[in-house]
Coordinates of C-alpha atoms in Angstrom, one line a residue:
E456 CA 74.4 117.2 115.7
K457 CA 72.5 116.3 118.9
G458 CA 69.9 118.1 117.4
D459 CA 69.4 115.8 114.9
F460 CA 70.4 112.5 117.0
D461 CA 67.6 113.7 119.5
K462 CA 64.8 114.1 116.7
F463 CA 66.9 110.0 115.7
R464 CA 65.7 108.7 118.4
D465 CA 62.1 109.9 118.5
Q466 CA 61.7 108.4 115.6
I467 CA 63.1 104.9 117.1
F468 CA 61.1 104.8 120.7
S469 CA 57.9 106.7 119.7
S470 CA 56.5 106.2 123.2
Q471 CA 57.4 107.5 126.6
E472 CA 58.7 103.8 128.2
Q473 CA 60.0 103.1 125.1
K474 CA 62.5 105.9 125.8
Q475 CA 62.7 105.2 129.8
Q476 CA 63.6 101.3 129.4
H477 CA 66.3 102.6 126.9
Q478 CA 67.9 105.1 129.3
D479 CA 67.7 102.3 131.7
E480 CA 69.8 100.1 129.7
N481 CA 72.2 102.5 129.3
N482 CA 72.8 103.9 132.9
T483 CA 73.0 100.5 133.5
S484 CA 75.4 99.4 130.9
I485 CA 77.2 103.0 132.1
N486 CA 77.6 100.9 135.8
R487 CA 79.5 98.5 134.3
G488 CA 82.4 100.3 133.9
H489 CA 81.2 101.8 129.7
T490 CA 81.8 105.9 129.5
S491 CA 79.4 108.3 127.7
S492 CA 80.5 110.9 125.2
G493 CA 79.1 113.5 123.0
M494 CA 75.7 111.7 121.9
G495 CA 75.6 109.7 124.9
Y496 CA 76.0 106.3 125.2
L497 CA 75.0 103.9 122.9
P498 CA 75.3 100.3 123.7
T499 CA 77.1 97.6 121.5
H500 CA 76.6 93.9 119.9
E501 CA 79.1 91.7 118.8
V502 CA 76.8 90.4 115.8
V503 CA 78.6 87.1 113.9
L504 CA 77.6 87.6 109.9
D505 CA 77.4 84.3 108.3
N506 CA 77.6 84.0 104.6
L507 CA 74.0 84.3 103.1
P508 CA 72.1 82.4 101.5
L509 CA 70.1 82.0 97.6
D510 CA 67.3 83.6 99.6
A511 CA 69.1 86.9 101.1
V512 CA 70.6 87.8 98.0
R513 CA 67.5 87.4 96.9
N514 CA 65.3 89.6 98.8
M515 CA 68.7 92.1 98.1
L516 CA 68.6 92.7 95.3
S517 CA 64.3 92.8 94.6
S518 CA 65.3 95.5 97.2
I519 CA 67.5 97.2 95.2
F520 CA 66.8 97.2 91.7
Y521 CA 64.3 100.0 90.4
Q522 CA 59.9 99.8 89.8
Q523 CA 58.1 101.1 87.8
P524 CA 55.5 104.0 90.1
G525 CA 52.2 103.0 89.1
D526 CA 53.3 99.8 87.1
D527 CA 50.6 97.2 88.0
D528 CA 51.1 95.3 85.8
P529 CA 51.8 91.7 86.8
T530 CA 53.8 90.2 83.7
S531 CA 55.9 92.8 83.5
T532 CA 56.4 92.3 87.4
E533 CA 56.1 88.2 86.7
A534 CA 59.5 88.7 84.4
N535 CA 61.7 91.5 86.5
E536 CA 61.3 88.6 89.8
I537 CA 62.5 86.1 87.5
Q538 CA 66.0 88.1 86.0
I539 CA 66.7 89.2 89.4
F540 CA 66.4 85.8 90.7
R541 CA 68.6 85.0 87.6
L542 CA 70.9 87.0 88.1
A543 CA 70.8 86.2 92.1
D544 CA 71.9 82.7 91.4
I545 CA 74.7 84.1 90.0
V546 CA 76.0 86.2 92.4
H547 CA 75.1 83.8 95.1
K548 CA 77.6 81.0 92.6
R549 CA 80.7 83.9 92.5
T550 CA 80.3 85.0 95.9
L551 CA 78.9 81.2 97.9
G552 CA 76.9 84.9 100.2
N553 CA 79.7 86.0 101.2
P554 CA 78.7 89.7 102.6
Y555 CA 81.9 91.2 101.4
F556 CA 82.2 89.9 97.9
L557 CA 79.2 90.0 97.5
V558 CA 79.2 93.8 97.4
E559 CA 81.9 94.1 95.9
F560 CA 80.6 92.1 92.9
L561 CA 77.1 94.1 92.5
D562 CA 79.9 96.9 92.6
N563 CA 81.9 96.0 89.7
L564 CA 78.7 95.2 88.3
G565 CA 77.3 98.4 88.9
S566 CA 80.7 100.7 87.9
Q567 CA 81.3 98.6 84.6
D568 CA 77.2 99.2 83.4
F569 CA 76.5 95.5 83.4
V570 CA 73.8 96.5 85.5
D571 CA 71.5 100.5 85.8
W572 CA 70.4 100.4 89.4
N573 CA 68.0 102.8 88.6
K574 CA 65.8 100.3 85.5
P575 CA 64.4 97.3 85.4
L576 CA 66.9 94.5 85.3
S577 CA 66.5 93.1 81.9
S578 CA 67.1 89.2 80.8
E579 CA 70.0 90.9 77.9
Q580 CA 71.6 92.2 80.6
V581 CA 71.5 88.9 82.9
D582 CA 72.8 87.0 79.7
R583 CA 75.7 89.8 79.6
I584 CA 76.7 89.5 83.0
Q585 CA 76.5 85.7 83.2
H586 CA 78.6 85.0 80.0
N587 CA 81.0 88.1 81.2
T588 CA 81.5 86.3 84.1
S589 CA 81.5 83.1 83.6
C590 CA 84.8 82.3 83.6
T591 CA 85.6 83.4 87.1
T592 CA 84.6 80.6 90.4
N593 CA 84.5 82.7 92.6
V594 CA 85.1 86.6 93.7
V595 CA 89.1 86.7 94.6
E596 CA 89.3 85.7 90.4
F597 CA 86.8 88.4 89.5
L598 CA 88.7 91.5 91.2
L599 CA 91.5 90.5 90.4
E600 CA 90.3 90.2 86.9
N601 CA 88.3 93.6 87.2
K602 CA 88.8 95.8 89.7
I603 CA 92.8 96.0 90.2
R604 CA 93.2 95.6 86.0
R605 CA 90.8 99.3 86.4
I606 CA 93.4 101.0 88.5
P607 CA 96.5 102.7 87.4
H608 CA 99.9 99.8 87.2
S609 CA 101.9 102.4 90.2
C610 CA 99.2 101.8 92.1
R611 CA 99.2 98.0 91.2
R612 CA 102.7 97.8 91.0
L613 CA 102.8 99.7 94.9
L614 CA 100.1 96.8 96.1
Q615 CA 101.6 93.4 94.5
I616 CA 105.0 95.3 97.1
A617 CA 102.6 96.0 99.7
S618 CA 101.0 92.2 99.9
C619 CA 104.0 90.6 100.0
L620 CA 105.3 92.5 103.5
G621 CA 101.7 91.2 104.8
H622 CA 98.0 92.4 105.5
T623 CA 99.6 94.8 108.0
F624 CA 102.1 97.3 106.3
E625 CA 104.3 100.1 107.6
H626 CA 104.2 103.3 105.6
S627 CA 107.4 104.0 106.5
L628 CA 108.7 100.3 105.4
L629 CA 107.3 100.6 101.6
C630 CA 108.8 103.6 101.3
N631 CA 112.3 102.0 101.8
V632 CA 112.1 99.2 99.9
I633 CA 110.4 100.5 96.7
Y634 CA 113.4 102.9 96.8
S635 CA 115.2 99.7 97.2
L636 CA 113.5 98.4 94.4
D637 CA 113.4 102.0 91.7
S638 CA 115.1 100.5 88.9
N639 CA 113.2 97.9 88.7
N640 CA 109.5 99.6 89.9
N641 CA 107.8 102.1 87.9
I642 CA 107.1 103.9 90.5
G643 CA 109.9 107.1 90.2
G644 CA 113.3 108.2 91.4
A645 CA 114.4 108.8 95.1
Q646 CA 113.6 112.2 95.4
T647 CA 109.8 112.3 94.8
V648 CA 108.9 108.3 96.4
D649 CA 107.8 109.1 99.6
T650 CA 105.5 111.8 98.0
Q651 CA 104.5 109.4 95.3
T652 CA 103.8 106.4 97.6
Q653 CA 101.1 108.5 100.0
V654 CA 99.5 110.1 96.7
L655 CA 99.2 106.1 95.4
L656 CA 97.8 104.6 98.8
H657 CA 95.6 107.3 99.4
A658 CA 94.2 106.9 95.8
A659 CA 94.1 102.9 97.2
K660 CA 91.8 103.5 100.0
E661 CA 90.2 105.5 97.4
E662 CA 88.7 102.4 95.9
G663 CA 88.1 100.9 98.6
L664 CA 91.5 98.1 98.1
I665 CA 93.4 98.9 102.1
E666 CA 92.1 101.1 104.8
P667 CA 94.0 103.0 108.0
T668 CA 95.3 101.1 111.5
D669 CA 94.9 102.6 114.5
V670 CA 98.4 103.4 114.4
E671 CA 99.8 106.1 112.7
G672 CA 101.7 105.4 109.5
V673 CA 100.3 102.1 109.1
S674 CA 97.7 100.6 106.5
K675 CA 96.2 97.3 106.0
F676 CA 94.8 95.8 103.2
S677 CA 90.6 95.4 103.8
H678 CA 90.1 92.0 103.0
D679 CA 93.2 89.3 103.3
K680 CA 91.3 88.1 100.1
I681 CA 91.9 91.8 98.5
Q682 CA 96.5 91.1 99.6
A683 CA 96.3 87.3 97.9
A684 CA 94.5 88.7 95.1
F685 CA 97.8 90.9 94.3
A686 CA 100.2 88.3 95.4
Q687 CA 98.6 86.1 93.0
H688 CA 98.9 88.7 90.3
L689 CA 102.8 88.5 90.3
A690 CA 104.0 86.8 87.6
G691 CA 106.5 83.9 88.1
S692 CA 108.7 83.6 90.0
E693 CA 108.6 88.2 91.2
S694 CA 107.1 87.4 94.3
E695 CA 110.7 85.4 95.6
V696 CA 112.4 88.2 93.8
I697 CA 110.2 91.1 95.5
H698 CA 110.5 89.2 98.7
F699 CA 114.1 88.6 98.9
Q700 CA 114.6 92.3 98.0
I701 CA 112.3 93.2 100.7
G702 CA 114.5 91.0 103.5
R703 CA 117.5 92.1 102.2
C704 CA 116.6 95.7 102.4
L705 CA 115.1 95.1 106.2
L706 CA 118.4 94.1 107.4
N707 CA 120.5 97.0 106.1
L708 CA 117.6 98.9 107.9
I709 CA 118.4 97.4 111.4
S710 CA 120.9 99.9 113.1
I711 CA 122.9 99.3 116.7
Q712 CA 121.1 102.6 117.7
D713 CA 117.6 100.4 117.5
T714 CA 116.2 99.4 120.7
Q715 CA 116.0 96.3 120.9
E716 CA 112.5 95.2 120.4
K717 CA 112.6 97.0 117.1
S718 CA 115.7 95.7 116.2
N719 CA 114.0 91.8 117.0
H720 CA 111.4 92.7 114.8
L721 CA 113.4 93.3 112.4
F722 CA 115.1 90.1 112.2
F723 CA 111.6 88.2 112.4
L724 CA 110.8 90.6 109.2
A725 CA 113.7 90.3 107.6
T726 CA 114.1 86.6 108.4
D727 CA 110.5 85.8 107.2
Q728 CA 111.3 87.1 103.7
M729 CA 115.0 85.6 103.3
N730 CA 112.4 82.2 103.8
R731 CA 110.1 83.1 100.8
A732 CA 112.7 83.7 98.5
S733 CA 114.8 80.5 99.7
S734 CA 114.4 78.6 96.1
L735 CA 116.7 82.0 94.8
I736 CA 119.4 81.4 97.3
H737 CA 121.7 78.2 95.7
S738 CA 124.8 79.2 97.2
E739 CA 126.4 77.5 100.6
E740 CA 127.5 81.0 101.8
D741 CA 124.0 82.1 101.3
C742 CA 122.2 79.0 102.7
I743 CA 124.9 79.5 106.1
A744 CA 124.1 83.1 106.4
I745 CA 119.8 81.8 106.5
V746 CA 120.6 79.4 108.7
K747 CA 121.9 82.0 111.6
L748 CA 119.1 84.1 110.4
N749 CA 116.4 81.7 110.9
V750 CA 118.5 80.9 114.0
R751 CA 118.6 84.0 116.1
S752 CA 115.6 84.8 115.3
G753 CA 114.6 81.3 116.8
E754 CA 116.3 82.4 119.9
C755 CA 114.4 85.2 120.3
A756 CA 111.2 83.7 120.1
V757 CA 111.9 81.2 122.6
S758 CA 113.2 83.6 125.2
K759 CA 108.9 85.7 124.3
S760 CA 107.9 81.8 124.3
A761 CA 106.7 81.5 121.0
F762 CA 107.6 77.9 120.5
S763 CA 105.6 77.3 117.3
T764 CA 107.1 80.1 115.3
A765 CA 110.6 79.2 117.3
V766 CA 109.3 75.8 115.0
D767 CA 108.7 77.4 112.3
F768 CA 112.0 78.9 112.2
F769 CA 114.2 75.8 113.4
R770 CA 112.4 73.8 110.8
M771 CA 113.2 76.2 108.1
A772 CA 117.3 76.0 109.8
V773 CA 116.9 72.4 108.4
T774 CA 115.9 72.4 105.2
L775 CA 119.0 74.9 104.3
L776 CA 121.6 73.2 105.7
P777 CA 124.2 72.3 103.4
P778 CA 124.8 67.9 102.6
N779 CA 128.2 68.3 104.4
S780 CA 126.9 71.1 107.4
W781 CA 127.8 68.1 110.0
Q782 CA 131.6 68.4 109.0
N783 CA 131.9 71.8 107.6
Y784 CA 129.8 73.7 110.5
Y785 CA 129.0 71.5 113.1
D786 CA 128.8 73.8 116.3
L787 CA 125.9 75.2 113.6
C788 CA 124.1 71.7 113.1
A789 CA 124.2 70.9 117.3
L790 CA 122.9 74.7 118.1
V791 CA 119.7 73.7 114.9
Y792 CA 118.9 70.6 116.6
Q793 CA 119.4 71.5 120.2
Q794 CA 116.6 74.5 119.6
L795 CA 114.7 72.1 117.2
A796 CA 114.2 69.4 120.0
Q797 CA 113.3 71.9 122.5
S798 CA 111.2 73.9 121.2
E799 CA 109.1 70.5 119.4
F800 CA 108.9 69.3 122.8
M801 CA 107.2 73.2 124.4
C802 CA 104.7 72.3 121.5
S803 CA 103.7 68.6 122.9
H804 CA 105.0 67.6 119.2
F805 CA 106.6 64.9 121.5
E806 CA 107.9 63.0 118.1
E807 CA 109.3 65.4 116.6
S808 CA 111.2 66.1 119.1
E809 CA 112.6 62.7 120.3
S810 CA 113.7 62.3 116.0
A811 CA 115.4 65.9 116.0
G812 CA 117.3 64.2 119.6
R813 CA 118.0 61.3 118.4
L814 CA 120.0 62.3 115.8
L815 CA 121.8 65.1 117.2
L816 CA 122.9 62.3 119.3
A817 CA 124.4 60.3 116.4
H818 CA 126.4 63.2 115.6
A819 CA 127.1 65.1 118.2
K820 CA 131.3 65.2 119.2
T821 CA 131.0 66.3 122.4
T822 CA 129.6 65.8 125.9
E823 CA 127.8 69.5 126.0
H824 CA 125.4 68.1 123.3
K825 CA 125.5 65.1 124.0
Y826 CA 123.7 65.6 127.7
P827 CA 121.1 67.7 126.5
A828 CA 120.0 65.6 123.5
Y829 CA 119.7 62.5 126.7
R830 CA 117.0 64.7 128.4
F831 CA 115.2 65.4 125.2
I832 CA 114.7 61.5 124.1
V833 CA 113.8 61.1 127.6
K834 CA 111.3 63.6 128.0
A835 CA 109.6 63.1 124.5
L836 CA 109.4 59.4 125.0
D837 CA 107.8 60.8 128.3
G838 CA 105.3 62.8 126.0
Q839 CA 104.2 60.1 123.7
G840 CA 103.3 57.9 126.5
K841 CA 106.0 55.5 126.6
T842 CA 106.3 55.8 129.7
D843 CA 109.0 52.1 130.5
A844 CA 111.1 53.2 127.4
A845 CA 112.1 56.5 128.8
I846 CA 112.2 55.0 132.4
K847 CA 113.9 52.3 130.5
F848 CA 116.5 55.1 128.3
G849 CA 116.9 56.6 131.4
F850 CA 118.5 54.5 133.9
D851 CA 120.2 52.9 131.3
T852 CA 122.1 56.2 130.1
L853 CA 123.0 57.5 134.2
R854 CA 124.4 54.2 134.4
S855 CA 126.0 53.4 131.3
V856 CA 127.1 57.3 130.6
F857 CA 127.5 59.0 134.3
G858 CA 128.6 56.1 135.9
M859 CA 125.4 55.8 138.7
K860 CA 124.7 52.5 140.3
F861 CA 121.2 52.4 141.8
G862 CA 120.4 48.8 143.7
S863 CA 117.8 47.3 146.2
Y864 CA 115.6 49.0 148.7
G865 CA 118.2 48.1 150.8
R866 CA 120.8 50.8 149.0
I867 CA 117.8 53.5 148.6
N868 CA 117.7 53.4 152.4
L869 CA 121.2 53.5 153.2
D870 CA 121.6 56.3 150.5
F871 CA 118.8 58.1 152.4
Y872 CA 120.5 57.7 155.9
K873 CA 123.4 59.3 154.9
C874 CA 121.1 62.0 153.3
R875 CA 120.0 62.9 156.6
M876 CA 123.3 62.7 158.5
L877 CA 125.1 64.6 155.8
L878 CA 121.9 67.6 157.0
N879 CA 122.2 67.0 160.1
R880 CA 125.5 68.3 160.2
K881 CA 125.1 71.6 158.5
T882 CA 121.8 74.6 159.0
N883 CA 120.4 76.4 156.4
E884 CA 122.4 78.8 156.8
E885 CA 124.6 76.9 156.0
I886 CA 124.3 74.7 153.3
L887 CA 122.5 78.3 151.3
A888 CA 126.4 79.8 152.2
E889 CA 128.0 76.8 150.1
P890 CA 129.6 77.3 146.4
G891 CA 127.3 76.6 143.6
M892 CA 127.6 73.3 141.5
T893 CA 130.1 74.3 138.8
D894 CA 131.4 71.0 137.1
P895 CA 129.4 70.4 134.2
K896 CA 129.6 66.6 134.2
L897 CA 128.3 66.7 137.7
L898 CA 126.0 69.7 136.4
A899 CA 124.8 66.8 133.7
T900 CA 124.0 64.4 135.8
M901 CA 121.9 66.7 138.3
K902 CA 119.5 67.4 134.9
M903 CA 119.2 63.9 133.9
L904 CA 118.3 62.4 137.6
I905 CA 115.6 65.7 138.1
T906 CA 114.5 64.9 133.8
V907 CA 114.1 61.2 135.0
A908 CA 112.5 61.6 138.6
S909 CA 109.5 63.6 136.8
I910 CA 108.6 61.2 134.8
K911 CA 105.3 60.5 134.6
A912 CA 105.1 56.9 135.5
K913 CA 101.8 55.6 136.6
R914 CA 103.5 52.3 138.3
R915 CA 106.7 52.2 140.4
I916 CA 106.7 55.8 140.8
H917 CA 108.0 56.1 144.2
L918 CA 110.6 53.8 143.1
I919 CA 111.7 56.0 140.6
T920 CA 111.7 59.3 143.0
W921 CA 113.7 57.7 145.7
K922 CA 115.9 56.0 143.2
C923 CA 116.7 59.5 141.7
S924 CA 115.6 61.8 144.6
D925 CA 118.5 60.7 146.9
R926 CA 121.2 60.5 144.4
I927 CA 120.3 63.9 143.5
V928 CA 120.7 65.2 147.6
L929 CA 123.7 63.3 147.9
L930 CA 125.8 65.4 145.3
S931 CA 124.3 68.1 146.1
L932 CA 125.6 67.8 149.5
R933 CA 129.0 66.2 148.0

């Protein structure tokens, strides 16, 4: 209530000068673009909370445990402090001082009656805690063995499936996945799966395992370690089976009525889930189907300039290609390596880009696939700082593949004169009105010339630029 807040504020700011100073800071923040609502504006600050040191954990536990009123016996007080220090050492080792884990650890100690926060700590309690938690080295294992195991099986199973969807998951998608797994998951029939899912999600929120997000119908795990704990709790290859079922379910959800953005999002998720279950895919037909999924997702990532994501998809596509893929699936292989070389280059993985380009060039059967490979190799060599190698490879390719001839300075001057003569005969409007170039080889030659001209050479840069630029202009005008 507003009145309660005023009382609280008065307790903090005991003097009128402090109130005025707070109001001045308030007004300054509001003038910077902040707005007030309800009880008024409260300035916010970002606080980075590092892991707590051992002394901080000891002080925290000392302030938590109950002290008998009027107990001035120094012996009793000292004994209690010794046990608190022992417990602090155990807690710090288990949680490494992580504040979130520390609170969870202490909460579990209280819920399992290891300690009574209203009574002094005894040596027997500390011994019991040390004995029962000695097998754990971090709080993830502690949560896995205690808090997670205490929740009902149906709730645990639900969160295991949700952990396969990621740190954040949609309720509707989770329900669809559970419905597709209904014969194996012990959660409920098709008629009640949605209702029971919502009930179990509510129970998980009450336990503090998940929490809502700003988006309606979307939840997230309270901590990434909790998601990892549920994922690790899946036995053997069970997680891969769930990932496979999730991927197949997502592919079935994609409809022609979906928007392009939603369809691409589902394809991303489906492809990622299928990749996680790749060890279950053995037939050549299934492998090729997953390769095509990765290619489509990778191309979508490229269109959004998400080249790092695209590299992951194209690399996975390469690993899934069968041994005889260049003979039986030539067009698909050429597309995969062409896209991989481009994406690796955009991520500054120049050696990987060169490797993909050379492999493409070694297997390419058509000029349609050879021409891009030449350019990838030149750019990759230049990116690695191998300028001389890039220049040599580029000009050798222009001479041997594209039939270009490069002469001395006199030839350059002659070509430059030809360019001026051709340009003088045409106005800007006439040049712009000319039809676009359509010859595939000429277009490939132009792209190769531009690639070579853009090499970041520290020497002979003018010669390289002149040699290429006059040919680019002559080809355009002719």
